[in-house]
């Protein structure tokens, strides 16, 4: 039973982390109808911010996530203004532009910071584990804290989208840009803020991750891929959908990895994703 | 008149220029300069560069024959053509083709990842060009009986038997009671071969493998992998885990509060001095094979230290077991060209096949390639353990810096 619970919790922590990373992507996808291919690289850039704040100024990730989120908010705004806006409405152009941006960010990191793996040591949460049932179940504190952040951020995002005037404007823009504009919604401002908020969400995850994961130029690649999957599976633009899909993916990964074979875990994840998309192309909670 | 004079001067300059251009030997380096193991690839490239600098210049302070005069043969300089295979076998193949056929390199040094070395060296064999392999450790590479392939590093097989011999020695001298083992490895050519060799060597020694855990390199987490290992709770753990995955493995083991009695690693993240340093105490007491450590070099490979100073200027870290093998690959190739007295591939390859080279940069001091196959039969490695942040050689005893701390203390 202890082992089952451990595998379940491991899946839950992974799932909630994926949910936090995917939330911003879901928002951008849902509102602007474009895929930000640089999402994984946004994560990587935020991790470098947190790592260097910790390494150079001894600021703990528990604090530096604020800086990561702010940095990625700005990066999101700049990306919209200078990359996405110029290509919007031109078929595949935004997709290819963000793909190009991902290459620029990754190679910039490679060039400036070298491909070295950077591990932040001496953080408040480092190595802290809550042991339950005389060690039968171990709860790593960094993963638990990231999971709690995920729930809070997703909750806030959901509240903002459904309970505030700004959120209604975002939903209206997502449904019909022209109609929203005619109703007096400043859609341009919505686009800018959505890109910024999307960046800030992944920035929260990026700020916390260096407390248990090495930072390097390639770190965002697989996270980015999983985030696309979470969004497509959960439904474009749906925050509850993204959360549910992320948890589902985390659990499938954990259970398939432990009970079938570790090497099978991503096969199972991508397999289930394919199945869901084939049966329900809009995703579980698609708008 | 002036115009004629200018034409003559230009013609002379052109002829001289053409002559100077011919005095170069192009050598290709093919390593993962981007991708998950880019750090290792960049260090390997820097190691080759260091030796090329020494060959092309004059370094009387170094105890190497190639350092005493500038260039090879009668003044040939080596020019490196650097390529990146990104850790991908298909890219390695096409880059090897480009280097040989378009860049016209004399030989390629590479590729670190066994999975990339395999197709790239097959290109060399097809074109009958020399391929010097420093660090790729898959035993299968030298079992193909290629004629133009020469590998410096010890294979996973040699290391596996050394690991198991070490377990048996611990059983005998420290009453270690190592009876079961688990294997964790990246699901690649390198990882799979290392795991196969670990299983074969263990089986011969009567050690039972009770967990076989491959994983996808660059994974977002290793939770289920470590839970598998924890559930099996083997006495010993073999690891073939590269780069950032190694740090993730160690940290996940800590989170799961699990350690075997002994954890021993092939050519992997374990050997990266940066990772060992950054992991801090979490990385202590793990063991692994080592073809070189600075501590070992100070005692047994004194010629390395001054060369290492030049290497450090490029990458800020000392040689590790992989990068030094790539340096030796370039060094031995240079010796072979000098001895052949020509840039004829057949003649240089024949020298490589038939000569025992003095190599002050190698553990054991000699390099000799077995024919067929091209494996360096003088290759040696030792087993080290990280203690207080330093790589301490613990076995074989004739090389040891200190006693092994066994079993691994808990987290």
XYZ file of C-alpha atoms in Angstrom:
698
model
C 0.000 0.000 0.000
C 2.870 2.335 0.904
C 4.462 1.765 -2.477
C 1.181 2.371 -4.310
C 0.693 5.612 -2.399
C 4.276 6.663 -3.159
C 3.799 6.077 -6.894
C 0.477 7.936 -6.752
C 2.013 10.934 -4.994
C 5.029 11.001 -7.323
C 2.594 11.120 -10.251
C 0.595 13.866 -8.579
C 3.663 16.071 -7.993
C 4.784 15.638 -11.612
C 1.277 16.288 -12.877
C 0.844 19.496 -10.898
C 4.221 20.744 -12.113
C 3.208 20.021 -15.722
C -0.070 21.837 -15.051
C 1.748 24.943 -13.824
C 4.040 24.933 -16.868
C 1.172 24.332 -19.276
C -1.262 26.904 -17.836
C 0.304 29.867 -19.641
C 0.543 27.961 -22.891
C -3.114 27.013 -22.610
C -4.111 30.625 -22.100
C -2.079 31.841 -25.087
C -3.315 29.033 -27.276
C -6.911 29.559 -26.236
C -6.960 33.329 -26.765
C -4.603 33.939 -29.693
C -5.039 30.537 -31.326
C -1.314 30.181 -31.807
C 1.210 27.753 -30.392
C 4.110 29.358 -28.590
C 6.861 26.950 -29.605
C 9.307 28.802 -27.371
C 7.389 27.847 -24.209
C 10.008 25.271 -23.135
C 12.745 27.847 -23.705
C 10.792 30.387 -21.630
C 10.980 27.851 -18.818
C 14.711 27.447 -19.330
C 15.257 31.226 -19.356
C 13.309 31.593 -16.107
C 15.352 28.817 -14.521
C 18.551 30.696 -15.378
C 17.145 33.834 -13.725
C 16.369 31.893 -10.560
C 19.661 29.996 -10.671
C 21.800 33.121 -11.038
C 19.871 34.975 -8.331
C 20.559 32.021 -6.057
C 24.150 31.522 -7.129
C 25.267 35.162 -7.200
C 23.070 36.802 -4.562
C 22.032 33.804 -2.439
C 18.368 34.517 -3.088
C 16.413 31.344 -2.498
C 14.066 29.981 -5.200
C 11.260 30.440 -2.671
C 11.778 34.174 -3.247
C 13.351 34.333 -6.695
C 10.283 32.843 -8.388
C 8.879 36.370 -8.241
C 11.782 37.635 -10.351
C 11.464 34.694 -12.777
C 7.760 35.356 -13.166
C 8.342 39.086 -13.711
C 11.126 38.404 -16.210
C 8.990 35.989 -18.185
C 6.028 38.377 -18.061
C 8.256 40.916 -19.799
C 9.652 38.325 -22.179
C 6.075 37.331 -23.031
C 5.111 40.948 -23.737
C 8.234 41.523 -25.856
C 7.607 38.265 -27.720
C 4.081 39.351 -28.542
C 5.067 42.855 -29.565
C 8.069 42.016 -31.715
C 7.496 38.454 -32.912
C 3.873 37.370 -32.723
C 2.041 40.585 -33.553
C 3.932 40.998 -36.811
C 3.024 37.499 -37.951
C -0.560 37.158 -36.649
C -3.079 36.075 -39.255
C -0.420 34.914 -41.689
C -1.107 31.159 -41.693
C 1.852 29.272 -40.202
C 3.974 32.380 -39.660
C 3.423 32.816 -35.857
C 4.161 29.153 -35.278
C 7.374 29.285 -37.296
C 8.337 32.601 -35.717
C 8.044 31.226 -32.176
C 9.954 28.138 -33.292
C 12.701 30.463 -34.510
C 12.544 32.321 -31.224
C 13.003 29.036 -29.331
C 16.197 28.400 -31.314
C 17.437 31.930 -30.608
C 16.817 31.622 -26.846
C 18.355 28.148 -26.635
C 21.457 29.047 -28.607
C 21.831 32.328 -26.753
C 21.850 30.359 -23.492
C 24.316 27.875 -24.956
C 26.583 30.696 -26.071
C 26.377 32.870 -22.962
C 26.068 30.292 -20.208
C 27.747 27.262 -21.907
C 25.969 23.895 -21.906
C 27.207 23.216 -18.349
C 24.635 21.825 -15.946
C 24.124 24.216 -13.072
C 22.899 22.842 -9.817
C 21.807 25.233 -7.112
C 22.870 23.972 -3.728
C 22.159 25.235 -0.237
C 18.532 26.152 -0.923
C 16.013 26.190 1.918
C 14.122 23.201 0.547
C 17.157 21.192 -0.586
C 16.943 17.571 0.434
C 13.980 18.182 2.760
C 11.630 15.234 2.837
C 8.501 14.535 4.868
C 8.481 10.906 5.900
C 5.154 9.196 6.513
C 4.526 5.748 7.960
C 8.090 5.202 9.150
C 9.563 5.944 5.748
C 6.967 3.999 3.728
C 5.998 7.193 1.911
C 8.434 10.045 1.268
C 7.159 13.473 0.284
C 9.950 15.670 -1.124
C 9.325 19.211 0.113
C 10.462 20.987 -3.126
C 7.979 18.920 -5.153
C 5.228 19.474 -2.600
C 5.802 23.232 -2.581
C 5.821 23.366 -6.395
C 2.565 21.402 -6.421
C 0.984 23.846 -3.954
C 2.149 26.803 -6.037
C 0.615 25.113 -9.055
C -2.761 24.807 -7.359
C -2.670 28.419 -6.186
C -1.580 29.840 -9.551
C -4.099 27.760 -11.496
C -6.801 28.706 -9.002
C -5.991 32.403 -9.351
C -5.911 32.123 -13.114
C -9.283 30.385 -13.143
C -10.748 32.967 -10.772
C -9.366 35.789 -12.898
C -10.800 34.339 -16.099
C -14.242 33.582 -14.701
C -14.853 36.216 -12.021
C -13.238 39.448 -13.222
C -14.066 41.910 -15.973
C -10.602 41.355 -17.413
C -11.240 37.594 -17.515
C -14.581 38.073 -19.277
C -12.836 40.300 -21.790
C -10.222 37.594 -22.330
C -12.929 34.994 -22.862
C -14.782 37.263 -25.226
C -11.588 37.904 -27.207
C -10.915 34.184 -27.373
C -14.395 33.493 -28.708
C -14.551 36.276 -31.314
C -11.964 39.035 -31.629
C -14.114 41.201 -33.915
C -17.184 40.984 -31.702
C -15.106 41.715 -28.590
C -13.612 44.757 -30.303
C -17.084 46.011 -31.285
C -18.141 45.616 -27.651
C -15.330 47.968 -26.642
C -12.755 45.444 -25.526
C -9.191 46.594 -26.163
C -8.171 43.309 -27.753
C -4.615 44.437 -28.424
C -4.156 45.033 -24.694
C -5.713 41.635 -23.992
C -3.252 39.934 -26.338
C -0.296 41.662 -24.707
C -1.441 40.801 -21.204
C -2.304 37.209 -22.104
C 1.193 36.680 -23.483
C 2.645 38.320 -20.378
C 0.512 36.303 -17.964
C 1.274 33.134 -19.930
C 4.961 33.849 -19.490
C 4.554 34.690 -15.802
C 2.820 31.344 -15.114
C 5.707 29.347 -16.549
C 7.992 31.787 -14.722
C 6.629 30.646 -11.359
C 7.519 27.036 -12.206
C 10.876 28.113 -13.613
C 11.683 30.032 -10.441
C 11.046 27.048 -8.190
C 12.575 24.277 -10.331
C 16.282 25.010 -9.677
C 15.716 23.900 -6.084
C 15.715 20.314 -7.345
C 16.531 20.259 -11.054
C 19.768 21.147 -12.888
C 19.576 24.192 -15.157
C 20.987 23.861 -18.684
C 20.070 25.092 -22.175
C 18.137 21.915 -23.045
C 16.149 21.627 -19.848
C 12.932 23.025 -21.335
C 12.666 20.734 -24.359
C 10.755 17.797 -22.900
C 8.787 20.014 -20.493
C 7.704 22.104 -23.481
C 6.567 19.024 -25.369
C 4.597 17.737 -22.404
C 3.033 21.178 -21.949
C 1.730 21.086 -25.558
C 0.272 17.686 -24.845
C -1.368 18.853 -21.630
C -2.991 21.782 -23.410
C -4.199 19.738 -26.375
C -5.510 17.013 -24.092
C -7.143 19.387 -21.629
C -8.701 21.564 -24.285
C -7.345 24.793 -25.744
C -7.766 27.628 -23.305
C -9.305 25.570 -20.518
C -7.508 25.958 -17.195
C -9.438 23.146 -15.398
C -8.842 21.007 -18.485
C -5.114 21.689 -18.383
C -4.991 20.839 -14.672
C -6.901 17.602 -15.130
C -4.868 16.570 -18.186
C -1.609 17.405 -16.407
C -2.519 15.293 -13.382
C -3.637 12.486 -15.676
C -0.324 12.628 -17.545
C 1.649 12.682 -14.299
C -0.221 9.657 -12.964
C 0.066 7.690 -16.214
C 3.781 8.454 -16.305
C 4.285 7.370 -12.721
C 2.158 4.204 -12.784
C 3.351 3.048 -16.219
C 6.936 3.767 -15.202
C 6.687 1.752 -12.035
C 4.213 -1.030 -12.812
C 5.039 -1.649 -16.486
C 8.600 -0.441 -17.132
C 10.367 2.888 -16.583
C 11.300 3.107 -20.240
C 7.615 2.747 -21.107
C 6.429 5.793 -19.178
C 6.583 8.318 -22.014
C 5.233 5.733 -24.465
C 2.185 5.363 -22.223
C 1.789 9.133 -21.857
C 1.956 9.808 -25.603
C -0.218 6.763 -26.314
C -3.028 7.984 -24.048
C -2.677 11.474 -25.499
C -3.152 10.099 -29.007
C -6.190 8.158 -27.892
C -7.824 11.182 -26.250
C -7.166 13.395 -29.263
C -8.553 10.762 -31.634
C -11.731 10.358 -29.619
C -12.166 14.013 -28.641
C -10.088 16.322 -30.874
C -11.118 19.434 -28.890
C -9.592 17.952 -25.779
C -11.347 17.115 -22.537
C -12.602 20.629 -21.725
C -12.030 22.514 -25.013
C -13.802 25.817 -25.643
C 56.591 48.499 -66.409
C 55.136 49.086 -62.968
C 52.115 47.071 -63.919
C 54.263 44.161 -65.062
C 56.200 44.301 -61.823
C 52.994 44.206 -59.823
C 51.779 41.223 -61.804
C 55.021 39.368 -61.129
C 54.832 40.179 -57.395
C 51.225 39.022 -57.277
C 52.076 35.802 -59.101
C 54.929 35.119 -56.667
C 52.640 35.820 -53.701
C 50.008 33.523 -55.139
C 52.504 30.714 -55.604
C 53.869 31.234 -52.095
C 50.343 31.437 -50.726
C 49.356 28.237 -52.488
C 52.460 26.559 -51.150
C 51.661 27.708 -47.602
C 48.091 26.537 -47.950
C 49.252 23.053 -48.791
C 51.135 22.806 -45.518
C 48.091 22.074 -43.473
C 46.531 18.864 -42.275
C 42.803 19.117 -41.746
C 41.502 17.041 -38.853
C 37.778 16.835 -38.135
C 36.376 16.814 -34.626
C 32.871 15.423 -34.291
C 31.358 15.815 -30.841
C 28.002 16.765 -29.291
C 28.490 20.538 -29.057
C 24.776 21.087 -28.454
C 22.139 18.860 -26.882
C 21.973 17.069 -23.537
C 25.669 16.116 -23.320
C 27.085 19.256 -24.930
C 29.306 19.998 -21.935
C 31.203 16.764 -22.435
C 31.416 17.378 -26.185
C 32.806 20.877 -25.751
C 35.425 19.614 -23.308
C 36.436 16.838 -25.711
C 36.820 19.404 -28.502
C 38.888 21.632 -26.207
C 41.121 18.658 -25.333
C 41.856 18.015 -29.016
C 42.440 21.750 -29.519
C 44.952 21.759 -26.655
C 47.038 19.052 -28.298
C 46.770 20.774 -31.685
C 48.064 24.019 -30.122
C 51.006 22.072 -28.710
C 51.697 20.401 -32.068
C 51.528 23.658 -34.010
C 53.649 25.630 -31.539
C 56.855 25.085 -29.586
C 56.503 24.202 -25.905
C 59.909 23.267 -24.468
C 58.411 23.022 -20.964
C 56.301 20.009 -21.943
C 57.622 16.479 -21.793
C 56.092 15.457 -25.123
C 58.012 14.826 -28.362
C 55.442 16.752 -30.425
C 55.997 19.864 -28.283
C 59.638 20.372 -29.222
C 59.091 21.611 -32.775
C 56.354 23.504 -34.545
C 54.100 21.392 -36.733
C 54.383 17.876 -38.087
C 56.575 16.361 -40.791
C 58.358 19.291 -42.466
C 56.294 22.113 -41.065
C 52.694 20.995 -41.568
C 50.239 22.691 -39.244
C 47.079 21.027 -38.087
C 43.802 22.821 -38.690
C 40.711 21.555 -36.910
C 37.344 21.458 -38.618
C 34.816 21.244 -35.802
C 31.441 19.618 -36.234
C 28.462 19.023 -33.949
C 26.424 15.803 -34.023
C 24.029 16.969 -31.238
C 24.109 13.468 -29.748
C 22.157 12.172 -32.775
C 23.432 9.174 -34.789
C 21.895 10.354 -38.079
C 23.537 13.774 -37.732
C 26.845 12.093 -36.849
C 26.676 10.082 -40.074
C 25.932 13.050 -42.301
C 28.517 15.232 -40.575
C 31.165 12.513 -40.989
C 30.329 12.386 -44.712
C 30.597 16.158 -44.945
C 33.911 16.257 -43.100
C 35.543 13.570 -45.227
C 34.037 14.349 -48.619
C 33.594 18.129 -48.598
C 36.040 19.380 -45.983
C 38.577 16.736 -47.062
C 39.761 16.072 -43.532
C 42.573 13.568 -43.103
C 40.946 11.919 -40.089
C 38.083 12.435 -37.668
C 38.331 12.385 -33.888
C 35.083 11.647 -32.060
C 32.290 11.147 -31.195
C 31.924 10.697 -27.381
C 28.462 9.082 -27.683
C 28.884 5.462 -28.784
C 25.604 5.743 -30.663
C 27.093 8.527 -32.795
C 30.523 6.921 -33.151
C 28.988 3.799 -34.658
C 27.547 5.334 -37.884
C 30.279 8.000 -38.190
C 33.058 5.395 -38.079
C 31.159 3.253 -40.593
C 31.425 6.204 -42.993
C 35.187 6.321 -42.352
C 35.512 2.618 -43.035
C 33.577 2.889 -46.294
C 35.780 5.767 -47.450
C 38.930 4.082 -46.074
C 39.738 7.045 -43.853
C 41.125 7.053 -40.338
C 38.726 7.423 -37.412
C 40.231 8.026 -33.976
C 37.829 7.347 -31.148
C 38.816 8.664 -27.748
C 36.098 8.032 -25.218
C 33.193 6.015 -26.678
C 33.122 2.901 -24.562
C 30.690 0.466 -26.178
C 32.582 -2.819 -26.660
C 30.599 -3.440 -29.854
C 32.527 -0.675 -31.639
C 35.752 -2.665 -31.752
C 34.022 -5.975 -32.416
C 33.200 -4.900 -35.978
C 36.813 -5.547 -36.986
C 37.089 -2.302 -38.908
C 40.499 -1.521 -40.434
C 40.539 2.239 -39.981
C 38.966 2.530 -36.541
C 41.168 3.064 -33.465
C 39.719 3.434 -29.960
C 41.701 4.670 -26.956
C 39.364 4.214 -23.972
C 38.786 0.973 -22.121
C 35.494 -0.668 -23.073
C 32.444 -1.179 -20.897
C 33.365 -4.848 -20.849
C 36.803 -4.196 -19.360
C 35.248 -1.859 -16.798
C 32.404 -4.264 -15.948
C 34.851 -7.056 -15.125
C 36.901 -4.606 -13.073
C 33.771 -3.513 -11.161
C 32.780 -7.098 -10.395
C 36.357 -7.958 -9.402
C 36.143 -5.015 -6.984
C 32.880 -6.342 -5.514
C 34.500 -9.724 -4.989
C 37.507 -8.096 -3.374
C 35.170 -6.202 -1.025
C 33.322 -9.443 -0.250
C 36.643 -11.049 0.648
C 38.425 -8.261 2.501
C 35.516 -6.295 4.013
C 32.904 -9.050 4.329
C 30.702 -6.890 2.091
C 28.248 -9.616 1.150
C 27.428 -8.151 -2.274
C 25.108 -10.774 -3.779
C 22.604 -8.781 -5.814
C 22.861 -5.853 -8.194
C 20.627 -3.468 -10.127
C 21.349 -1.597 -13.344
C 20.142 1.898 -14.252
C 21.057 3.150 -17.705
C 19.996 5.568 -20.389
C 18.149 3.855 -23.178
C 20.834 4.442 -25.837
C 23.592 2.493 -27.558
C 25.996 3.383 -24.733
C 23.581 2.638 -21.902
C 22.280 -0.618 -23.292
C 25.758 -1.980 -24.003
C 27.033 -0.962 -20.587
C 24.052 -2.681 -18.972
C 24.571 -5.840 -21.031
C 28.221 -5.958 -19.976
C 27.291 -5.370 -16.335
C 24.819 -8.234 -16.490
C 27.298 -10.581 -18.200
C 30.114 -9.826 -15.747
C 27.758 -10.149 -12.778
C 26.404 -13.470 -14.017
C 29.933 -14.874 -14.285
C 30.656 -13.837 -10.719
C 27.371 -15.222 -9.384
C 25.902 -11.813 -8.621
C 22.194 -11.760 -9.365
C 20.718 -8.822 -11.272
C 17.381 -8.081 -9.602
C 16.397 -4.791 -11.262
C 16.936 -3.661 -14.848
C 15.983 0.006 -15.213
C 16.467 1.795 -18.547
C 15.278 5.412 -18.797
C 14.784 8.070 -21.451
C 17.726 10.520 -21.456
C 16.716 14.071 -20.590
C 13.687 12.831 -18.615
C 11.672 15.348 -16.622
C 11.957 13.129 -13.553
C 13.371 9.763 -12.509
C 10.823 9.026 -9.801
C 9.508 5.686 -11.034
C 13.032 4.581 -11.973
C 14.331 5.188 -8.463
C 11.220 3.677 -6.885
C 11.914 0.508 -8.916
C 15.463 0.444 -7.589
C 14.319 1.119 -4.052
C 11.726 -1.664 -4.219
C 14.375 -4.138 -5.434
C 16.947 -2.795 -2.918
C 19.949 -4.496 -4.496
C 23.324 -4.565 -2.754
C 25.088 -2.881 -5.687
C 24.023 -0.442 -8.367
C 25.604 -0.136 -11.811
C 24.924 3.252 -13.418
C 25.314 4.382 -17.022
C 23.821 7.830 -16.618
C 25.139 10.875 -18.443
C 25.093 14.601 -17.756
C 22.186 16.260 -15.995
C 20.428 12.900 -15.662
C 23.155 11.885 -13.235
C 22.448 14.800 -10.903
C 18.717 14.096 -11.191
C 19.357 10.439 -10.315
C 21.397 11.327 -7.222
C 18.862 13.889 -6.007
C 15.929 11.547 -6.613
C 17.729 8.804 -4.689
C 18.034 11.258 -1.829
C 14.363 12.182 -2.029
C 13.461 8.494 -1.941
C 15.883 8.045 0.960
C 17.538 5.075 -0.697
C 21.131 4.070 -1.261
C 22.607 0.688 -2.096
C 25.714 -0.580 -0.328
C 27.753 0.473 -3.344
C 26.890 2.545 -6.430
C 29.349 2.362 -9.294
C 29.211 4.264 -12.569
C 30.514 3.884 -16.086
C 31.777 6.842 -18.078
C 29.045 9.188 -16.987
C 27.984 12.280 -15.115
C 29.954 10.832 -12.214
C 33.175 11.746 -13.988
C 32.168 15.350 -14.625
C 34.068 17.364 -11.992
C 31.532 20.199 -12.257
C 28.588 17.974 -11.437
C 30.488 16.318 -8.602
C 31.298 19.748 -7.183
C 27.795 21.136 -7.579
C 26.124 18.081 -6.055
C 28.179 18.710 -2.943
C 27.838 16.110 -0.222
C 24.980 14.406 -2.051
C 27.501 13.211 -4.633
C 29.938 11.775 -2.117
C 30.681 8.037 -1.764
C 29.506 7.163 -5.269
C 32.142 5.269 -7.230
C 33.046 4.976 -10.868
C 35.640 4.094 -13.404
C 38.275 6.696 -14.145
C 40.889 6.876 -16.857
C 42.223 9.991 -15.206
C 41.669 12.139 -12.154
C 43.818 15.152 -11.224
C 44.715 13.393 -7.963
C 45.803 10.278 -9.856
C 47.682 12.401 -12.396
C 49.726 14.132 -9.684
C 51.057 10.769 -8.567
C 51.275 8.589 -11.652
C 50.952 10.779 -14.788
C 53.227 13.722 -14.113
C 53.415 14.785 -17.772
C 49.708 15.633 -17.748
C 49.730 18.554 -15.282
C 51.509 21.133 -17.516
C 49.328 20.142 -20.497
C 46.283 20.404 -18.260
C 47.134 24.025 -17.518
C 46.609 24.871 -21.209
C 43.398 22.837 -21.247
C 42.088 24.654 -18.172
C 42.534 28.001 -19.918
C 39.943 26.869 -22.444
C 37.285 25.294 -20.220
C 38.166 26.179 -16.613
C 38.127 22.563 -15.446
C 40.835 19.891 -15.358
C 40.811 16.930 -17.727
C 38.323 14.206 -16.968
C 38.430 10.589 -18.073
C 36.719 11.334 -21.370
C 38.395 14.539 -22.482
C 41.874 13.184 -21.824
C 41.176 10.198 -24.083
C 40.340 12.566 -26.935
C 43.577 14.442 -26.271
C 45.453 11.133 -26.468
C 43.632 10.296 -29.725
C 45.012 13.475 -31.321
C 48.426 12.913 -29.765
C 48.751 9.335 -31.047
C 47.520 10.314 -34.499
C 50.230 13.012 -34.623
C 52.886 10.477 -33.582
C 51.676 8.097 -36.281
C 51.847 10.791 -38.980
C 55.382 11.670 -37.878
C 56.450 8.044 -37.889
C 54.846 7.342 -41.254
C 56.646 10.389 -42.623
C 53.770 10.949 -44.991
C 50.151 11.915 -45.248
C 49.236 8.704 -47.025
C 46.262 7.284 -45.119
C 47.372 3.694 -45.703
C 50.854 4.346 -44.365
C 49.585 6.196 -41.269
C 46.949 3.519 -40.598
C 49.624 0.844 -40.883
C 51.766 2.671 -38.313
C 48.731 2.848 -36.014
C 48.174 -0.886 -36.431
C 51.745 -1.977 -35.835
C 53.279 0.448 -33.328
C 53.305 0.567 -29.560
C 53.263 4.281 -28.761
C 54.724 5.907 -25.669
C 51.928 8.058 -24.302
C 52.683 10.046 -21.143
C 49.083 11.269 -21.225
C 47.687 7.735 -20.842
C 47.259 5.696 -17.727
C 49.886 2.970 -18.096
C 51.948 5.138 -20.429
C 51.469 3.088 -23.612
C 49.022 2.803 -26.491
C 48.784 -0.241 -28.713
C 45.860 -1.115 -30.971
C 44.662 -4.673 -31.284
C 44.194 -5.857 -34.845
C 41.521 -6.569 -35.937
C 39.173 -4.184 -34.170
C 41.403 -1.278 -33.191
C 40.964 -1.487 -29.424
C 43.781 0.002 -27.362
C 44.868 -3.064 -25.414
C 47.045 -0.997 -23.102
C 44.013 1.001 -21.921
C 43.587 0.955 -18.187
C 41.145 2.411 -15.745
C 40.928 2.582 -12.007
C 37.978 2.760 -9.651
C 37.584 5.990 -7.767
C 35.223 7.211 -5.080
C 34.235 10.787 -4.350
C 35.312 11.528 -0.800
C 35.159 15.075 0.605
C 34.591 16.341 -2.919
C 37.700 14.665 -4.358
C 38.080 11.673 -6.641
C 40.044 9.176 -4.550
C 41.406 6.102 -6.323
C 40.404 3.061 -4.312
C 41.167 0.114 -6.615
C 43.423 -1.507 -7.878
C 45.368 -1.264 -4.654
C 48.693 -0.462 -6.332
C 47.215 2.875 -7.441
C 45.047 3.659 -4.441
C 44.978 7.106 -2.835
C 42.909 5.947 0.105
C 40.556 3.298 1.448
C 37.057 3.001 0.076
C 34.268 4.117 2.374
C 31.997 1.104 2.360
C 29.070 0.670 2.620
C 27.873 4.084 1.440
C 26.736 6.079 4.478
C 23.012 6.932 4.430
C 21.681 10.316 3.352
